[in-house]
Structures are given as C-alpha cells and as structure tokens.
Coordinates of C-alpha atoms in Angstrom, one line a residue:
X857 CA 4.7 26.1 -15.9
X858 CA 4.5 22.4 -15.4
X859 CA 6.8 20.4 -13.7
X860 CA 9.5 19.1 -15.9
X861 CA 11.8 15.9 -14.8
X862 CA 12.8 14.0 -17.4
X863 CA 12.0 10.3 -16.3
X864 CA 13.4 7.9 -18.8
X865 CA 12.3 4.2 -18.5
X866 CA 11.8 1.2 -21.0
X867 CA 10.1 1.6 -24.2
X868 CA 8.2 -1.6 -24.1
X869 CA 9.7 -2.8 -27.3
X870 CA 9.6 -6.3 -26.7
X871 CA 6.9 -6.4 -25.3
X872 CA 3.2 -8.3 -26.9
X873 CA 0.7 -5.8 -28.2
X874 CA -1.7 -7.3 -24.8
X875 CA 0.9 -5.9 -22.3
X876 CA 1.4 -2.6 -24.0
X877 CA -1.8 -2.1 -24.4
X878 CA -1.8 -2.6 -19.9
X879 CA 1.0 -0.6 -19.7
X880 CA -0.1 2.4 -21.8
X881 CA -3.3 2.4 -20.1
X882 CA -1.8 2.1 -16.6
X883 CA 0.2 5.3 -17.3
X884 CA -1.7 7.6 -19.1
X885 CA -5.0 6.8 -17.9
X886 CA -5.1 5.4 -14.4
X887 CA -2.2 8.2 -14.1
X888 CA 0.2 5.7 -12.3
X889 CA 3.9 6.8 -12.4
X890 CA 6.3 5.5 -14.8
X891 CA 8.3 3.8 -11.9
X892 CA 5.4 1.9 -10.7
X893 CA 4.2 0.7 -14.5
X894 CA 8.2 -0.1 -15.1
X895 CA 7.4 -2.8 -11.9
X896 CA 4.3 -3.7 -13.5
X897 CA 6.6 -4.2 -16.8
X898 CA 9.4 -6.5 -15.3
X899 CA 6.9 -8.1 -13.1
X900 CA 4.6 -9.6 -16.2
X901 CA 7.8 -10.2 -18.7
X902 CA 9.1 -12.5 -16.4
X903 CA 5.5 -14.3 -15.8
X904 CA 5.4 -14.6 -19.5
X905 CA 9.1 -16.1 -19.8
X906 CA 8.1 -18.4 -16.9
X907 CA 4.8 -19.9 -18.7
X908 CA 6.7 -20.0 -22.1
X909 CA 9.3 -22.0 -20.4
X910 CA 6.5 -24.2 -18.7
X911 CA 4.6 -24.8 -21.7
X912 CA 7.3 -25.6 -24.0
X913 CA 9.3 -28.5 -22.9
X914 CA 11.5 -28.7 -25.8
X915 CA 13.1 -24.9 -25.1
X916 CA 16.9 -25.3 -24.2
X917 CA 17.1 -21.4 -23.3
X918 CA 17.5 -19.7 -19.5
X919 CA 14.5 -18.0 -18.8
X920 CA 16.5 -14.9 -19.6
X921 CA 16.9 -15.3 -23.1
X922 CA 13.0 -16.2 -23.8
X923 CA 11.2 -13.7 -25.9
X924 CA 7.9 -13.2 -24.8
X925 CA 6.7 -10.8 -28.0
X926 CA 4.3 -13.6 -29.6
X927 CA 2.0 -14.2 -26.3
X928 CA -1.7 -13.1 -27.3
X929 CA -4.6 -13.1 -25.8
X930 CA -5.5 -17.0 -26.5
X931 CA -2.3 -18.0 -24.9
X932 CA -3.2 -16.0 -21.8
X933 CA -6.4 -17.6 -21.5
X934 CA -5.2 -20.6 -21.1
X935 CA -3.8 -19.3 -17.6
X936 CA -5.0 -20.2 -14.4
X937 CA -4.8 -20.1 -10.6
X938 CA -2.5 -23.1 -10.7
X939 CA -0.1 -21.4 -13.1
X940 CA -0.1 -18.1 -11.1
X941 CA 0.7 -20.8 -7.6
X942 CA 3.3 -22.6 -9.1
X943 CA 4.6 -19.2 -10.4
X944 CA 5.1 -17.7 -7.2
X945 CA 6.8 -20.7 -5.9
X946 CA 9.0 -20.5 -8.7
X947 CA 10.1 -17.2 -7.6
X948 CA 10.2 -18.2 -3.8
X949 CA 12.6 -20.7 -4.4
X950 CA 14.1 -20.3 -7.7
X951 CA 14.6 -16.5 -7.2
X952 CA 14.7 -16.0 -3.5
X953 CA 11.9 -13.4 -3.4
X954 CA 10.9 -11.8 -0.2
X955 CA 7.5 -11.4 0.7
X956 CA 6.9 -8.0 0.1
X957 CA 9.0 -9.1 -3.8
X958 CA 5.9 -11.6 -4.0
X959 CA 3.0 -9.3 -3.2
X960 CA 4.3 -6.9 -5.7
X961 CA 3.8 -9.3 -8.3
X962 CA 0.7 -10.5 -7.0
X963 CA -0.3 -6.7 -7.6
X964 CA 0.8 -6.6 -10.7
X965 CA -0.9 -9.8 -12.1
X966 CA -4.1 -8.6 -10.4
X967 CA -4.0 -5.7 -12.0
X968 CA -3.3 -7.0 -15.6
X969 CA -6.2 -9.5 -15.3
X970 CA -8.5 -7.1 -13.9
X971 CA -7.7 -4.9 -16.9
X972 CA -8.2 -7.7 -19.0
X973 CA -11.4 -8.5 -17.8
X974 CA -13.3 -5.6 -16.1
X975 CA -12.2 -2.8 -18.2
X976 CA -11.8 -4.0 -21.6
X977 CA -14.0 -7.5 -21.2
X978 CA -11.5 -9.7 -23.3
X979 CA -11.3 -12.4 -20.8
X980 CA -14.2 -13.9 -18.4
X981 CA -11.9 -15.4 -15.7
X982 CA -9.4 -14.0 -13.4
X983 CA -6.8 -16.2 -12.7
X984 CA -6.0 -14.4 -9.6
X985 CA -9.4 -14.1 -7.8
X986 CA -8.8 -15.4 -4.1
X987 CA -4.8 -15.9 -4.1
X988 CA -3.8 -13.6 -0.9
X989 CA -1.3 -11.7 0.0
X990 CA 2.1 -13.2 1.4
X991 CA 2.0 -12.2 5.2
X992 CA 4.8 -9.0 5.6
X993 CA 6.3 -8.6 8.6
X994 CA 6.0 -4.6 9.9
X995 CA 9.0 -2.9 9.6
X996 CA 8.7 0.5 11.8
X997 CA 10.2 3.2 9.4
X998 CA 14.3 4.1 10.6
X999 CA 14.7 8.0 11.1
X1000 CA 16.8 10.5 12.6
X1001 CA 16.2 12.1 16.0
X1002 CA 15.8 15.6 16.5
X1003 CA 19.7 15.4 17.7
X1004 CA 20.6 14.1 14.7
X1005 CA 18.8 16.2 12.6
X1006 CA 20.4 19.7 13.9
X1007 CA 23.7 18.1 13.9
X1008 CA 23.3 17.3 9.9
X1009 CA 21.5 20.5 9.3
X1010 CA 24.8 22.7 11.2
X1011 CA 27.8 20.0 9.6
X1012 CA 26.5 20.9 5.8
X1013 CA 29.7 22.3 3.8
X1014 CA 29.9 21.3 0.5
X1015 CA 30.9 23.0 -2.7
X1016 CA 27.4 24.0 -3.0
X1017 CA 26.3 24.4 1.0
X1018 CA 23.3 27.1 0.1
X1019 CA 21.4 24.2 -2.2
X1020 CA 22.5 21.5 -0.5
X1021 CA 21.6 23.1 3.1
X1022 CA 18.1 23.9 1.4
X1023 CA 17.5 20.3 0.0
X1024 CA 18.1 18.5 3.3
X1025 CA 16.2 21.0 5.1
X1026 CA 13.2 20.8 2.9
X1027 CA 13.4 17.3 3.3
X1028 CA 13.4 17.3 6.9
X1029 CA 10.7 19.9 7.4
X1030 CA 7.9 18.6 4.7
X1031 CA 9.0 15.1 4.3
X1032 CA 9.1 15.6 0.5
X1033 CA 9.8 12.2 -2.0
X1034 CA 13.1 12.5 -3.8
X1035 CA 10.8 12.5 -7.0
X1036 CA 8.8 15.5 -6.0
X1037 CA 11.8 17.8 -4.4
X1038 CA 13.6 17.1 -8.1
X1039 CA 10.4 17.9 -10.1
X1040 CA 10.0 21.4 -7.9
X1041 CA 10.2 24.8 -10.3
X1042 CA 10.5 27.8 -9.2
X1043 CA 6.9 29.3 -10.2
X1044 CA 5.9 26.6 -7.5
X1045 CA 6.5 28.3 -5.0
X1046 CA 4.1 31.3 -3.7
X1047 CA 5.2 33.2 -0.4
X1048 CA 4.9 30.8 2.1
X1049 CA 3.6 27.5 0.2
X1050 CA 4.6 25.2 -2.4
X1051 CA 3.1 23.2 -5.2
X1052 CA 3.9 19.5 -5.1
X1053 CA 3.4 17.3 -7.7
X1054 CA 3.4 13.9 -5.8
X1055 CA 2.5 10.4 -7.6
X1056 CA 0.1 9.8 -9.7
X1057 CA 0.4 13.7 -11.3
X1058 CA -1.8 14.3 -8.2
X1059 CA -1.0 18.0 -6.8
X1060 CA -0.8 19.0 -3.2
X1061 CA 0.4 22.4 -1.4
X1062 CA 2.2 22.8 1.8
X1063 CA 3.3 25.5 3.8
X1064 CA 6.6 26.6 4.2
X1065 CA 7.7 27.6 7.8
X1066 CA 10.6 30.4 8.2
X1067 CA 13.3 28.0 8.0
X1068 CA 12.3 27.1 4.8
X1069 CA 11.4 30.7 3.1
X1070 CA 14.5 31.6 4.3
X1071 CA 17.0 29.0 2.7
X1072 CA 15.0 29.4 -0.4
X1073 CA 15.7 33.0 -1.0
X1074 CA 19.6 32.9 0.4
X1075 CA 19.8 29.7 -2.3
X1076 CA 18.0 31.6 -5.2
X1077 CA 20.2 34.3 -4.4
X1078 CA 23.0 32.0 -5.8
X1079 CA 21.2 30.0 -7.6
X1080 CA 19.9 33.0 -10.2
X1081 CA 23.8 34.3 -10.8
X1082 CA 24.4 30.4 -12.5
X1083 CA 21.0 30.6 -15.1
X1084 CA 17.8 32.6 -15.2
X1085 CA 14.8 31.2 -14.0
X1086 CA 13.8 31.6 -17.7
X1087 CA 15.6 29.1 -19.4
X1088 CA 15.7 26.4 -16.3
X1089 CA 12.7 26.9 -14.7
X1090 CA 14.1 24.0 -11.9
X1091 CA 14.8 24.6 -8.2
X1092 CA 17.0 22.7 -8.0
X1093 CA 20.2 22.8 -10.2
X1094 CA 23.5 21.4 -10.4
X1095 CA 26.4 23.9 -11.2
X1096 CA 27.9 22.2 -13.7
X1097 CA 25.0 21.3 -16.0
X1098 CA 22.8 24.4 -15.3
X1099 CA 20.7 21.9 -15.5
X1100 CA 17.8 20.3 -13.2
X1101 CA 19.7 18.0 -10.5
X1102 CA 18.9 14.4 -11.4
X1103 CA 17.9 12.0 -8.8
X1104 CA 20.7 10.0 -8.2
X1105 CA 22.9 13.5 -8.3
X1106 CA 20.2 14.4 -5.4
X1107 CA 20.9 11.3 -3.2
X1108 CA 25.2 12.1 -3.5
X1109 CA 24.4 15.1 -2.0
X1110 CA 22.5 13.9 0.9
X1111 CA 24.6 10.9 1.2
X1112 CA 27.7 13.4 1.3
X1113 CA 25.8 15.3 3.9
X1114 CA 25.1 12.4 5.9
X1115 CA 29.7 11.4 6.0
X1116 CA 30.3 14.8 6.9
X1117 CA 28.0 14.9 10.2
X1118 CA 29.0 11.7 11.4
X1119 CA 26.1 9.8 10.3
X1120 CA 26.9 7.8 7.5
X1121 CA 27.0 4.0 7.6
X1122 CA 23.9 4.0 10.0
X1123 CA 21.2 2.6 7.4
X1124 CA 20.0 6.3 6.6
X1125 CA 19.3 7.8 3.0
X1126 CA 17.2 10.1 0.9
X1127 CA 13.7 8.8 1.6
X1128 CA 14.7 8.2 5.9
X1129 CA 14.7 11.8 5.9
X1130 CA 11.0 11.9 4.7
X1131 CA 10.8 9.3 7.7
X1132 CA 12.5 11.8 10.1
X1133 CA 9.8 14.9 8.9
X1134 CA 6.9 12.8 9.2
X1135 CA 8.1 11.6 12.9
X1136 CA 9.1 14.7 14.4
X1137 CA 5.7 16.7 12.8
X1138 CA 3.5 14.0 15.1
X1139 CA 5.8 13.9 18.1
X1140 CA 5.8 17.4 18.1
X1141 CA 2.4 17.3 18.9
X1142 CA 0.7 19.8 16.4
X1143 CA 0.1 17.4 13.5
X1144 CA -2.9 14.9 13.8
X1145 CA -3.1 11.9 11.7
X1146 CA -5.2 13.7 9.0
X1147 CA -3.1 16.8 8.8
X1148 CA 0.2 14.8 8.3
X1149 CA -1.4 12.7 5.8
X1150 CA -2.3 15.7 3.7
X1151 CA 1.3 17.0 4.4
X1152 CA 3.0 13.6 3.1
X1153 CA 0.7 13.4 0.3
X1154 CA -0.6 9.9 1.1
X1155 CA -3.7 8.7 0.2
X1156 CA -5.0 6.4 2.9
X1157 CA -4.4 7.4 6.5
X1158 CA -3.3 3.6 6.9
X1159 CA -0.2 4.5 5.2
X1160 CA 0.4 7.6 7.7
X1161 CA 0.1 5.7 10.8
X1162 CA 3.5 4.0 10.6
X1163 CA 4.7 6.7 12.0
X1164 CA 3.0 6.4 15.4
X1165 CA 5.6 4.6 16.6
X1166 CA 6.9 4.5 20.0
X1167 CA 10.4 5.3 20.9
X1168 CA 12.5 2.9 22.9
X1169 CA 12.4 5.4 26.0
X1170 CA 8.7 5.7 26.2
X1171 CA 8.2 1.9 26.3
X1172 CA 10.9 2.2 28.8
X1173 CA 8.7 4.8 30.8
X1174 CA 5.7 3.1 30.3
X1175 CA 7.7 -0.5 31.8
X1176 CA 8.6 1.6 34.6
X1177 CA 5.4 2.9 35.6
X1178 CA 3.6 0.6 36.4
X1179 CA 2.1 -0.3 39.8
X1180 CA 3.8 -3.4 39.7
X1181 CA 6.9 -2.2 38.8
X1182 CA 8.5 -2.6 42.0
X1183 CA 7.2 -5.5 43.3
X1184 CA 9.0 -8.1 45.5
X1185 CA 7.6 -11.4 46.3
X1186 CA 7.4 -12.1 50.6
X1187 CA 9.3 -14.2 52.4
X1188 CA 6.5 -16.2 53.9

C-alpha cells in the first residue's frame, strides 16, 4: 500500500497559465516534492511582482498587492540578465536575503528558464546563463553526542512514551527526514528493513538493528489496541485522531522530548537528530561515505560528506601532537 501523507500546499490559483504550466511539470514529471515546487512558486511570484512593479511606473501598489495573473510569455521575453541582477539586489537590500535565500532563487529562475527554453523551446535566451552562485559560508551540521543521545533516549515519558520512544529512536539510528518517518505504513516494514519513501517519490530500504525491531513491536503492541492497521495503515498515529501524526504534531513531540532531558534551548530539533544519526554511524567507524549516503538517501556523496567533521577534541589532539608542540625558544 502506498504511502499516504496528506501534503497540502497552494493551488496555484493566481498564478499565469506559463508558471503553472512550470509548476505542474516540476511536480509530476521531474517528480520534485511539493515543498520544493511551493519554493519554486513563491520564489517566481515575487519575480513577477518585482518586474510588474519595474515596468510600470504609474503603479501606486506595494509589491504585495500586485497580481501577477496576466504575465505571458511575450512579457517574459522581454527579461534579461540585467533584470534578473537588479532583482537580486532588490532582494539583498530591500528584503535582507541571506545568501543561501538568494541562491534559492537563483535556482528557481534557472530552472523556469531552462524549462522554458530546453524542454518546451518557447524562448531562445536564458536570462540566467552565467549569473553564479552567491558565495555560502559552510555551516558544519549541529548534533547531539552519543552522551546526549542516551540521556534523551532514557528521560522519554510522555503520555505516549512507547511511540514517542520509537520515533526519536528511529530518528537517531537511521537519520530519517521528518517527511519520510510521517509517511511510514506499517506494510513498510519487513522483519528487519524498512521501505522509505524519501524525496522525489524515490524509494530506499534500510535495515533495522535490534533496538529498532524491538520498539516497533512493544509500540505496535499499543498502537493496534487504538485502530487496526486496516483502516490507518500509518505508523505513526496520534491518539486522539486515530489518525496519521502530522508533521508539526511530530516535531512537539520531539521538542517535548528534547525539555524533558535537559536539552532544550540548545539549538536542537527534528532534522539535528538526522544530523546526530548520520555523525555517530561514521564516527563509529562501520559506515563509509557510500554506505551512509545510501542510508540518508542522498543523491550525491558531496552532500554526505558534511558529516566528516572533526570534533573539537580531535583538533585538540591533533594541536597537541605535534613535534613542535612543546617547543621553547633558547636563551642564547
């Protein structure tokens, strides 16, 4: 049975027959995720509202209030580099975007004009051909230490502690997204592996060690006394609804988690937790870069090797051992 989360985002409505057509086609055929073609959405509506307003001196209107439902494609070929530059410095300094706010949008210009004129052919010229990428600074990804971790998993005592021990623990042994531990059913699981439908639709299985097959089966224990599998085929439930947990209902319970062991207020959340798996499978030494990419489901191992880091006390070591390290200049 498929995965069924209900994800509901904007319907387009006001948006020209040119972007829906992009946005349609981002979804169901390049099998993009409706979070990502929302971005591509709000990211090209306010383009539009920002040429409108720059093309038409005599509107008195914010740029909020412009309607953008009567651009076509001879309007949009009238675009060009300069308009796409003086764009993102709009956004710069009009809207204080960050960097990685700009390169988003890049993206998502670059991918309506390539649409525009590699797949469907109704433009020659690419407006954004040769504008780079803002420069992003490397952030290395904030997890929990292995100390951390056990003291979370042992302080979990909530009004539902068999699900919620089993979410944070799946999280922090496969380094799930929030998306795909939400979308789980229970036909996706098979003995000691489980189907994950990741982004994009694309499916992936991992294994499941005996920490996990075991708060699976006390959970379903519970879990089957509130409904039958039959007519909620989710994992993951919330008691009240009988329903499949949402999200956001997700992310209260590891939040709540997170106050009860002492670790709230220290920047960590639902998706540091995939963070914390992915760092302690390749400190632990049994998970090469290829194997973790597989087991994060990412699909470039350039994306998996943020989590190579090095800890404080190994550059600490490494200081320390050198030859050098204890070196005193001679009183000559």
């Amino acid at each position: 049975m498929p995965n069924t989360t209900v994800k509901i985002y904007s319907d387009f409505s006001d948006a020209p027959s040119i972007l829906k057509e992009f946005l349609y086609y981002s979804q169901t055929i390049r099998g993009l995720s409706p979070k990502t073609v929302e971005s591509f959405y709000i990211d090209l509506k306010l383009f539009f509202k920002f040429m409108i307003q720059k093309r038409s001196s005599c509107i008195n209107k914010t740029i909020n209030d412009i309607k953008i439902s009567d651009i076509d494609l001879d309007f949009i070929t009238t675009i060009t580099q300069s308009d796409i530059l003086e764009f993102l410095y709009f956004v710069t300094n009009q809207r204080n975007n960050s960097p990685s706010a700009r390169a988003r949008k890049i993206s998502s210009l670059r991918g309506f004009f390539k649409y525009l004129t590699k797949k469907t052919n109704q433009l020659e010229f690419n407006p954004t051909d040769n504008i780079e990428m803002p420069a992003i600074k490397k952030r290395l990804p904030k997890y929990l230490n292995l100390e951390q971790s056990i003291e979370l998993l042992n302080n979990i005592q909530t009004s539902f502690t068999e699900r919620d021990y089993c979410i944070i623990l799946l999280f922090l042994n496969c380094g799930m997204r929030l998306s795909e531990l939400v979308g789980i059913n229970i036909t996706d699981i098979n003995k000691d592996t489980l189907r994950i439908i990741g982004k994009g639709n694309k499916e992936r299985i991992i294994y499941l060690n005996d920490a996990c097959i075991d708060a699976i089966n006390k959970y379903l224990e519970v879990r089957n006394t509130i409904v039958s599998p039959i007519s909620e085929p989710a994992l993951f439930i919330s008691k009240k609804t009988k329903r499949r947990m949402s999200n956001r209902r997700v992310e209260q319970v590891v939040d709540e988690c997170l106050k009860l062991s002492g670790l709230s207020n220290l920047g960590f959340s639902t998706h540091k937790l995939r963070h914390t798996a992915a760092t302690l499978l390749y400190r632990s030494g049994n998970a090469d870069m290829l194997a973790l990419k597989e087991i994060l489901g990412h699909e470039h191992v350039s994306t998996t090797e943020i989590y190579t880091h090095i800890s404080d006390e190994e550059l600490k070591k490494a200081a320390k051992s050198s030859p050098l390290a204890s070196f005193k200049k001679s009183n000559k």
